[in-house]
Structures are given as structure tokens and as C-alpha cells.
Short mmCIF file of C-alpha atoms and ligand atoms in Angstrom, two decimals:
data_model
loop_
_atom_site.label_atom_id
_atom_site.label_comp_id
_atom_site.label_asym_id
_atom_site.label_seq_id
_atom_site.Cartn_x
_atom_site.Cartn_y
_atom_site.Cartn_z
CA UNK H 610 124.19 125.47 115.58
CA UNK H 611 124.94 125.50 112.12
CA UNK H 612 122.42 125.06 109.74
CA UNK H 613 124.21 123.47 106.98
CA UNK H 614 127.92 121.74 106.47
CA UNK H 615 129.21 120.55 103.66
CA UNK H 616 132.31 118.37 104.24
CA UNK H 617 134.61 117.55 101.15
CA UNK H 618 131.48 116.67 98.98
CA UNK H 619 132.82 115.84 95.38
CA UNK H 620 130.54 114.72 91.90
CA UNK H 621 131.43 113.62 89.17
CA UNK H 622 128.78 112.80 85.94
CA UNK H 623 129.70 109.21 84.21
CA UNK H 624 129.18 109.40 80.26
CA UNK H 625 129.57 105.52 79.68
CA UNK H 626 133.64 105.37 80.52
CA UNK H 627 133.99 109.00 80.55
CA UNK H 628 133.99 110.91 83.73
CA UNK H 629 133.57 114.18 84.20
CA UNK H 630 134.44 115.60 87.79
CA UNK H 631 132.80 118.50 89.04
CA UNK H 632 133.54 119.41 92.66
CA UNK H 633 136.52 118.36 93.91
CA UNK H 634 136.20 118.91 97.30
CA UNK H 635 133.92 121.22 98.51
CA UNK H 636 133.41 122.28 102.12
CA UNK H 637 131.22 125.23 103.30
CA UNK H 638 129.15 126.31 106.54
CA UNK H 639 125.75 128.47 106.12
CA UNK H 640 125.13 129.85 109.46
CA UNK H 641 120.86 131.12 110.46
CA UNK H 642 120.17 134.21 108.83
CA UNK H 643 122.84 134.38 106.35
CA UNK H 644 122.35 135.56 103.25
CA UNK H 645 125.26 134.09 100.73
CA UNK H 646 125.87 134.44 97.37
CA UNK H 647 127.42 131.50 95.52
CA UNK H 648 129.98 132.79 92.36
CA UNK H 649 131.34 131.00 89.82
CA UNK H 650 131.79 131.29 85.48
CA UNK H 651 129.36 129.10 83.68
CA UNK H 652 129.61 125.83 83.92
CA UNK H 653 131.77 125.99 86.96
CA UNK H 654 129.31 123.39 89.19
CA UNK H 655 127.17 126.32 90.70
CA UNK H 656 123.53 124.55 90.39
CA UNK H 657 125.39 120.69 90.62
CA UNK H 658 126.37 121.87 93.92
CA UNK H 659 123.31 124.32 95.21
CA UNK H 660 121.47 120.68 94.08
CA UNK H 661 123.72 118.45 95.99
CA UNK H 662 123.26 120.86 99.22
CA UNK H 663 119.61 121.11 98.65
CA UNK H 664 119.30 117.50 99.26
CA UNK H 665 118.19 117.04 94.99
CA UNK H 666 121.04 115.02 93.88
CA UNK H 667 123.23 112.87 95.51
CA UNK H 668 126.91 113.84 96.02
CA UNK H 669 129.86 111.13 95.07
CA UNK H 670 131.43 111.66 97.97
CA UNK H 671 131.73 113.75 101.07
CA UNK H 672 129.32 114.55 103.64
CA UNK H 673 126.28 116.42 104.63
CA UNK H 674 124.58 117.70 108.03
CA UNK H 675 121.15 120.14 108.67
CA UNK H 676 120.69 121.52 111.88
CA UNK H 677 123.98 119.84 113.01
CA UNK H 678 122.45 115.88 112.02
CA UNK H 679 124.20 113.83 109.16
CA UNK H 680 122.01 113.84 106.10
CA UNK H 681 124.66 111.32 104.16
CA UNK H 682 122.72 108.21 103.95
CA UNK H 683 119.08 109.15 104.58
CA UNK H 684 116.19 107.15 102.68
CA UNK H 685 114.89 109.21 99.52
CA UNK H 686 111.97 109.48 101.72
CA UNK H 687 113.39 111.28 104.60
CA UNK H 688 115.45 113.37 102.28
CA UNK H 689 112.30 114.60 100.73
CA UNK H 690 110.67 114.71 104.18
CA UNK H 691 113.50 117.63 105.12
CA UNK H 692 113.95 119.19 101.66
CA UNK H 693 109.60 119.83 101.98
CA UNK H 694 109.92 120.57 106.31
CA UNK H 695 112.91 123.46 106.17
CA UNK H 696 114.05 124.39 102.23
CA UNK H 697 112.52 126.73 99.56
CA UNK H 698 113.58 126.23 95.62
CA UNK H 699 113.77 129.18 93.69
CA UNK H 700 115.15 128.29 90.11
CA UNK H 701 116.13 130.29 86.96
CA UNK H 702 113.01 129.46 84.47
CA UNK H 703 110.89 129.70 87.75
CA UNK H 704 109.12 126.06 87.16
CA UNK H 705 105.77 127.20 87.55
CA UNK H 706 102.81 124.58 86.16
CA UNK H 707 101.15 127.03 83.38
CA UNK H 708 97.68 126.62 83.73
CA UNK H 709 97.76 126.69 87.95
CA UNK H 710 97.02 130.06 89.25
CA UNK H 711 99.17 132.30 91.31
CA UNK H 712 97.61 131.33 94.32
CA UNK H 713 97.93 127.66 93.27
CA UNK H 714 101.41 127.55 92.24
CA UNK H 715 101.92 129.52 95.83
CA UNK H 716 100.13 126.75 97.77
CA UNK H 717 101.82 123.83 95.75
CA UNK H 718 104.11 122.93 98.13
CA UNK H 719 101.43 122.65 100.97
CA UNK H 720 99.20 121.19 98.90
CA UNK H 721 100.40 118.41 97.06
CA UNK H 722 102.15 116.60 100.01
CA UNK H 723 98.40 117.24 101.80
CA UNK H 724 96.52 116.46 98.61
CA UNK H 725 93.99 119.25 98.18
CA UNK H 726 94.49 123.23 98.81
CA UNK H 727 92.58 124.05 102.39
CA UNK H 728 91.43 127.17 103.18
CA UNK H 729 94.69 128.43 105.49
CA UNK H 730 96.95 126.86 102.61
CA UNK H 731 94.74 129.86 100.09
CA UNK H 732 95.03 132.52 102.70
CA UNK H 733 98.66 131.99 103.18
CA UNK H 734 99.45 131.78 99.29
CA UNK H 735 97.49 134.87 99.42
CA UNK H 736 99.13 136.59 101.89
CA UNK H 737 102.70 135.92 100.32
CA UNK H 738 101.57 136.94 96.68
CA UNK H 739 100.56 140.13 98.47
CA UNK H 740 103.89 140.60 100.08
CA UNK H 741 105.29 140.05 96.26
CA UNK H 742 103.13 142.94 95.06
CA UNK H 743 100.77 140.48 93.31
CA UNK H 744 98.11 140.88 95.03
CA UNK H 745 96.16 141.76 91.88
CA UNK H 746 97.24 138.55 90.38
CA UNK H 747 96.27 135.80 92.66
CA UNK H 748 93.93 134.39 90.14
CA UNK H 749 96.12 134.58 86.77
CA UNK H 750 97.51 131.13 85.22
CA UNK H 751 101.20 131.39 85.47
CA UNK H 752 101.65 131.38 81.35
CA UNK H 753 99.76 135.07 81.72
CA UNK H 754 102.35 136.77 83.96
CA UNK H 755 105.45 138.36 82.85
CA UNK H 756 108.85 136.92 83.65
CA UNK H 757 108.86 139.12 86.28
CA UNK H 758 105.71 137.99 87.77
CA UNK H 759 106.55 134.30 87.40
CA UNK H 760 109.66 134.81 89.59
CA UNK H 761 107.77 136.54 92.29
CA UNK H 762 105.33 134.27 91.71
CA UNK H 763 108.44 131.08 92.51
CA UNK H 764 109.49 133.37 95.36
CA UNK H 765 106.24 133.39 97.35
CA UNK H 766 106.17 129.80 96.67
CA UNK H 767 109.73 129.38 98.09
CA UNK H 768 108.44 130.65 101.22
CA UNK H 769 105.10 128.74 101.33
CA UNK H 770 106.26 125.86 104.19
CA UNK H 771 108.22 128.81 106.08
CA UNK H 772 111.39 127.50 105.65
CA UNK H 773 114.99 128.04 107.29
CA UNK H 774 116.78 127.98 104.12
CA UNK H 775 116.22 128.64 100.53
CA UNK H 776 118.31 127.96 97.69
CA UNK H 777 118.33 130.05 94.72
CA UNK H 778 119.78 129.05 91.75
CA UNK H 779 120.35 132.25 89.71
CA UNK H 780 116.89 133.51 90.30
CA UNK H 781 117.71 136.65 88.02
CA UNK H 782 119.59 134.96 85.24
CA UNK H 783 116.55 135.28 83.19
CA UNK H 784 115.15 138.84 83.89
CA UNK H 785 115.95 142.41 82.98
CA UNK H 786 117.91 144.08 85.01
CA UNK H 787 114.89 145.88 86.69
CA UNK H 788 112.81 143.10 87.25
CA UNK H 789 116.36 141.22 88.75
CA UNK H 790 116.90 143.71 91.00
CA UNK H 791 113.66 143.95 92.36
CA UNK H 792 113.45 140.15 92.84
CA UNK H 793 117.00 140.56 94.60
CA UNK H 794 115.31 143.56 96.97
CA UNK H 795 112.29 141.13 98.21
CA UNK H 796 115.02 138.23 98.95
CA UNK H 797 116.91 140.86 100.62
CA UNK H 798 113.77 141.94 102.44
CA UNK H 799 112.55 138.62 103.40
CA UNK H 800 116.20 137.66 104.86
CA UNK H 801 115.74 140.38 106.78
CA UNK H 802 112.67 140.52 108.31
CA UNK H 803 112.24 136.69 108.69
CA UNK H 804 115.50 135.76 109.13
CA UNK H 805 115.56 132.82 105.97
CA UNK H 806 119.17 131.89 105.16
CA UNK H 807 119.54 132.23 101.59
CA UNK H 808 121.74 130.35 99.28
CA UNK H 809 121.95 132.43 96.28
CA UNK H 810 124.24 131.25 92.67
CA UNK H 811 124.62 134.34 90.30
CA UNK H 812 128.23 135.12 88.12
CA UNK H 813 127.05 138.36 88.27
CA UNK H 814 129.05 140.33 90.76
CA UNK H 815 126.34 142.96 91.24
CA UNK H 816 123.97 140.52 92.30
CA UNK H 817 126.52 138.60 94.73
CA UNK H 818 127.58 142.17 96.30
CA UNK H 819 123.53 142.84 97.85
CA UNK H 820 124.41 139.11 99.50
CA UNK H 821 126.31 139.32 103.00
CA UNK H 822 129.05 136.78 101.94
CA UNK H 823 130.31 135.26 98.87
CA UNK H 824 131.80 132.15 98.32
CA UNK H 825 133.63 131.43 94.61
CA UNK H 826 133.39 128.05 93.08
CA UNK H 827 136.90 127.59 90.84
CA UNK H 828 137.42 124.71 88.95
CA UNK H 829 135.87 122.13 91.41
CA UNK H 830 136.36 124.04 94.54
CA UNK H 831 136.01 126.98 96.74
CA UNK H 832 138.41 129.66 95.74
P1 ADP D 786 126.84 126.08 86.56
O1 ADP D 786 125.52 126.00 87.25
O2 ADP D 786 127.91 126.75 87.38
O3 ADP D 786 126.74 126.70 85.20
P2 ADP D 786 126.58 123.18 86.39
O4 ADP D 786 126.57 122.68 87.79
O5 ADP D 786 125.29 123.27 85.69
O6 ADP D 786 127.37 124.58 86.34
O7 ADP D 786 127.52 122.26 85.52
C1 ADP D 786 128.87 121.99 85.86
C2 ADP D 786 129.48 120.99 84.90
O8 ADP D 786 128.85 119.73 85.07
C3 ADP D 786 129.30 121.36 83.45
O9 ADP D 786 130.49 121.01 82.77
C4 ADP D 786 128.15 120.48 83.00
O10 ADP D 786 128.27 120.17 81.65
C5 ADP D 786 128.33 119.25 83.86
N1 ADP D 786 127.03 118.59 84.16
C6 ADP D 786 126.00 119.13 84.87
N2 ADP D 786 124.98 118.25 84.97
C7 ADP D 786 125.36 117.14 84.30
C8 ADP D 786 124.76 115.86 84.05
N3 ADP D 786 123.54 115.57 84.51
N4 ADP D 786 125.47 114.97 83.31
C9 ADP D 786 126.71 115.26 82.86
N5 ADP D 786 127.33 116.42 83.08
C10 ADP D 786 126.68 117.36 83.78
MG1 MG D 787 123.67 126.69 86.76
#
């Protein structure tokens, strides 16, 4: 089985009568339990495309499948229904809701779609912010952690629904180098021990070596 296939998926953006094509063609395979980095220069269609694949943003042409089915076509609704079943987000500026707590923030992705936080939804937001080191956090608002914090913080809440696959669009690009590479360790970790396939955009080629694989994105394509 392959988890995710990407066949000649292209996007352009429409400005009124100017169009501006991104991917030109873009086909790709993420097999279960890879861990892949996707490289590219600013600007080069990195997040368009990590969105496209994530099910975010429709392609303009091309075609999708997860788990071997054709996603090209679904209802908004059963997009959604897969993107919440089997992916994890984890994005640059982290998106956390500032005034949630850790443990909130964690559960979010349980809880919203169940509308309320149960008792196993806090015990598993707690059990992930301990395996983020934050276990002395769990009841901080999100505007009082470091950036740091807040992308461990994004990371636990990646993994709140267990999912196969989690996209990670540069998930460093905004920390120190210390703090990046620690975040990089605990994907590295998790991809490990739990088997997630990660989806991981960076242009920095320190970050993309700690992935398995690396796939370039050049002008509109994959180099
Ligand atoms: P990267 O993540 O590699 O920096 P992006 O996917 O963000 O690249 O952007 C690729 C190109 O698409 C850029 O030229 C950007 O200006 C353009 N682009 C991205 N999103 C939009 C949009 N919503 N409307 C118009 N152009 C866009
Ligand atoms: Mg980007």
C-alpha cells in the first residue's frame, strides 16, 4: 500500500487575468513510516504543495489517492472527514489559540469535532505534552510559552487523533537553532517509535539531511 500518490498535480493562483503557475506537474509516493523532507528556495511552491497533499487546498489539476483510494473529487466534507481521521498539521507560526491552555490546544483536534474536551481527550493531551517535555506546562495559555514551547506545544497536537501522516510545513523556520533541532529530534523520535510518516518542507539542508529522503521542488517540479 502506499499511503499517499500524487499524480501530475499542477496550481496555478489567478490575479484577475494574471496567472501565476506554481507546480507544473508534480508526482510523488510517501510510503508508511517514511520520514521525507520536502526542499525547495523560497517561494518555490513548498507549503502550496504540502497544502494541496494535505487535502487544504484544491489542486488545478492532477490527481490524488490515501491509502491507495482517489481523493480527487471528494465532498469538502469527506475531505475534512480524512484530513481530521489520518493527518497531523504542524505549521511554521505554530497556530496555537492564545488564551487555550497547553492541554487545550493539545486536545483541539479531538475536541472541537466532539464539542467539549472529555476526560480521555485531557489524559491523552496530557500524556503527549509529557512526551514533549511539557509536562510542567499543561496549564499555561499558549501566548506564555516560548517559541519553543509553542512548537512542541503544535507537535503534541499534531499527534492528538494518532495519525498516519503528518505534514510539516517548516516547523523550525521560526526557532533558534537549538530549539529547531530539538523539535527535529522529537519528530525524529516519534517517526520512529510510532511509525508516523512525516512530510517535512525546510530549505535548510541540515534539517532535510535528519529526514530519510528528500525530494527538491525546482521551478514547478520535482528536481
Ligand atoms: P514556499 O512555501 O516554497 O515558500 P509557496 O507555496 O508559499 O512557496 O508559494 C509559491 C508561489 O506561489 C509564490 O510565488 C507565491 O507568491 C505564490 N502564491 C502562494 N499562495 C498564493 C495565493 N494564495 N495567491 C497567489 N499566489 C500565491
Ligand atoms: Mg512556505
Amino acid at each position: 500500500m502506499t499511503l499517499l500518490k500524487a499524480d501530475g498535480l499542477t496550481k496555478s493562483f489567478y490575479n484577475g487575468d494574471l496567472e501565476t503557475v506554481v507546480l507544473k506537474g508534480i508526482d510523488l509516493a510517501l510510503e508508511p513510516g517514511e520520514m521525507v523532507a520536502l526542499q525547495g528556495p523560497s517561494g518555490s511552491g513548498k507549503s502550496t504543495l504540502l497544502n494541496i497533499l494535505g487535502l487544504l487546498m484544491q489542486p488545478t489539476g492532477g490527481t490524488l489517492s490515501f491509502m491507495d483510494d482517489r481523493v480527487s473529487g471528494l465532498s469538502e466534507k469527506q475531505l475534512s472527514a480524512i484530513r481530521n481521521r489520518h493527518f497531523g498539521f504542524v505549521f511554521q507560526f505554530h497556530n496555537l489559540l492564545p488564551d487555550f491552555t497547553a492541554v487545550e490546544n493539545v486536545a483541539f483536534p479531538a475536541a472541537a469535532p466532539a464539542g467539549g474536551l472529555s476526560k480521555a481527550m485531557r489524559k491523552r493531551a496530557k500524556s503527549l505534552l509529557e512526551r514533549v517535555d511539557l509536562s510542567d506546562r499543561l496549564d499555561y495559555a499558549a501566548n506564555r510559552l516560548s517559541g519553543g514551547q509553542k512548537q512542541r506545544v503544535a507537535v503534541a497536537r499534531a499527534l492528538m487523533n494518532r495519525p498516519q501522516l503528518v505534514f510539516a510545513d517548516e516547523p523550525t523556520g521560526s526557532l533558534d537553532q537549538e530549539n529547531g533541532a530539538r523539535v527535529m529530534q522529537l519528530l525524529r523520535e516519534i517517526n520512529r517509535e510510532d511509525k508516523t510518516t512525516f512530510l517535512i518542507s525546510t530549505h535548510d539542508p541540515d534539517i532535510a539531511a535528519i529526514c530519510d529522503r528528500q525530494i527538491n521542488v525546482v521551478d514547478g517540479r520535482i528536481a
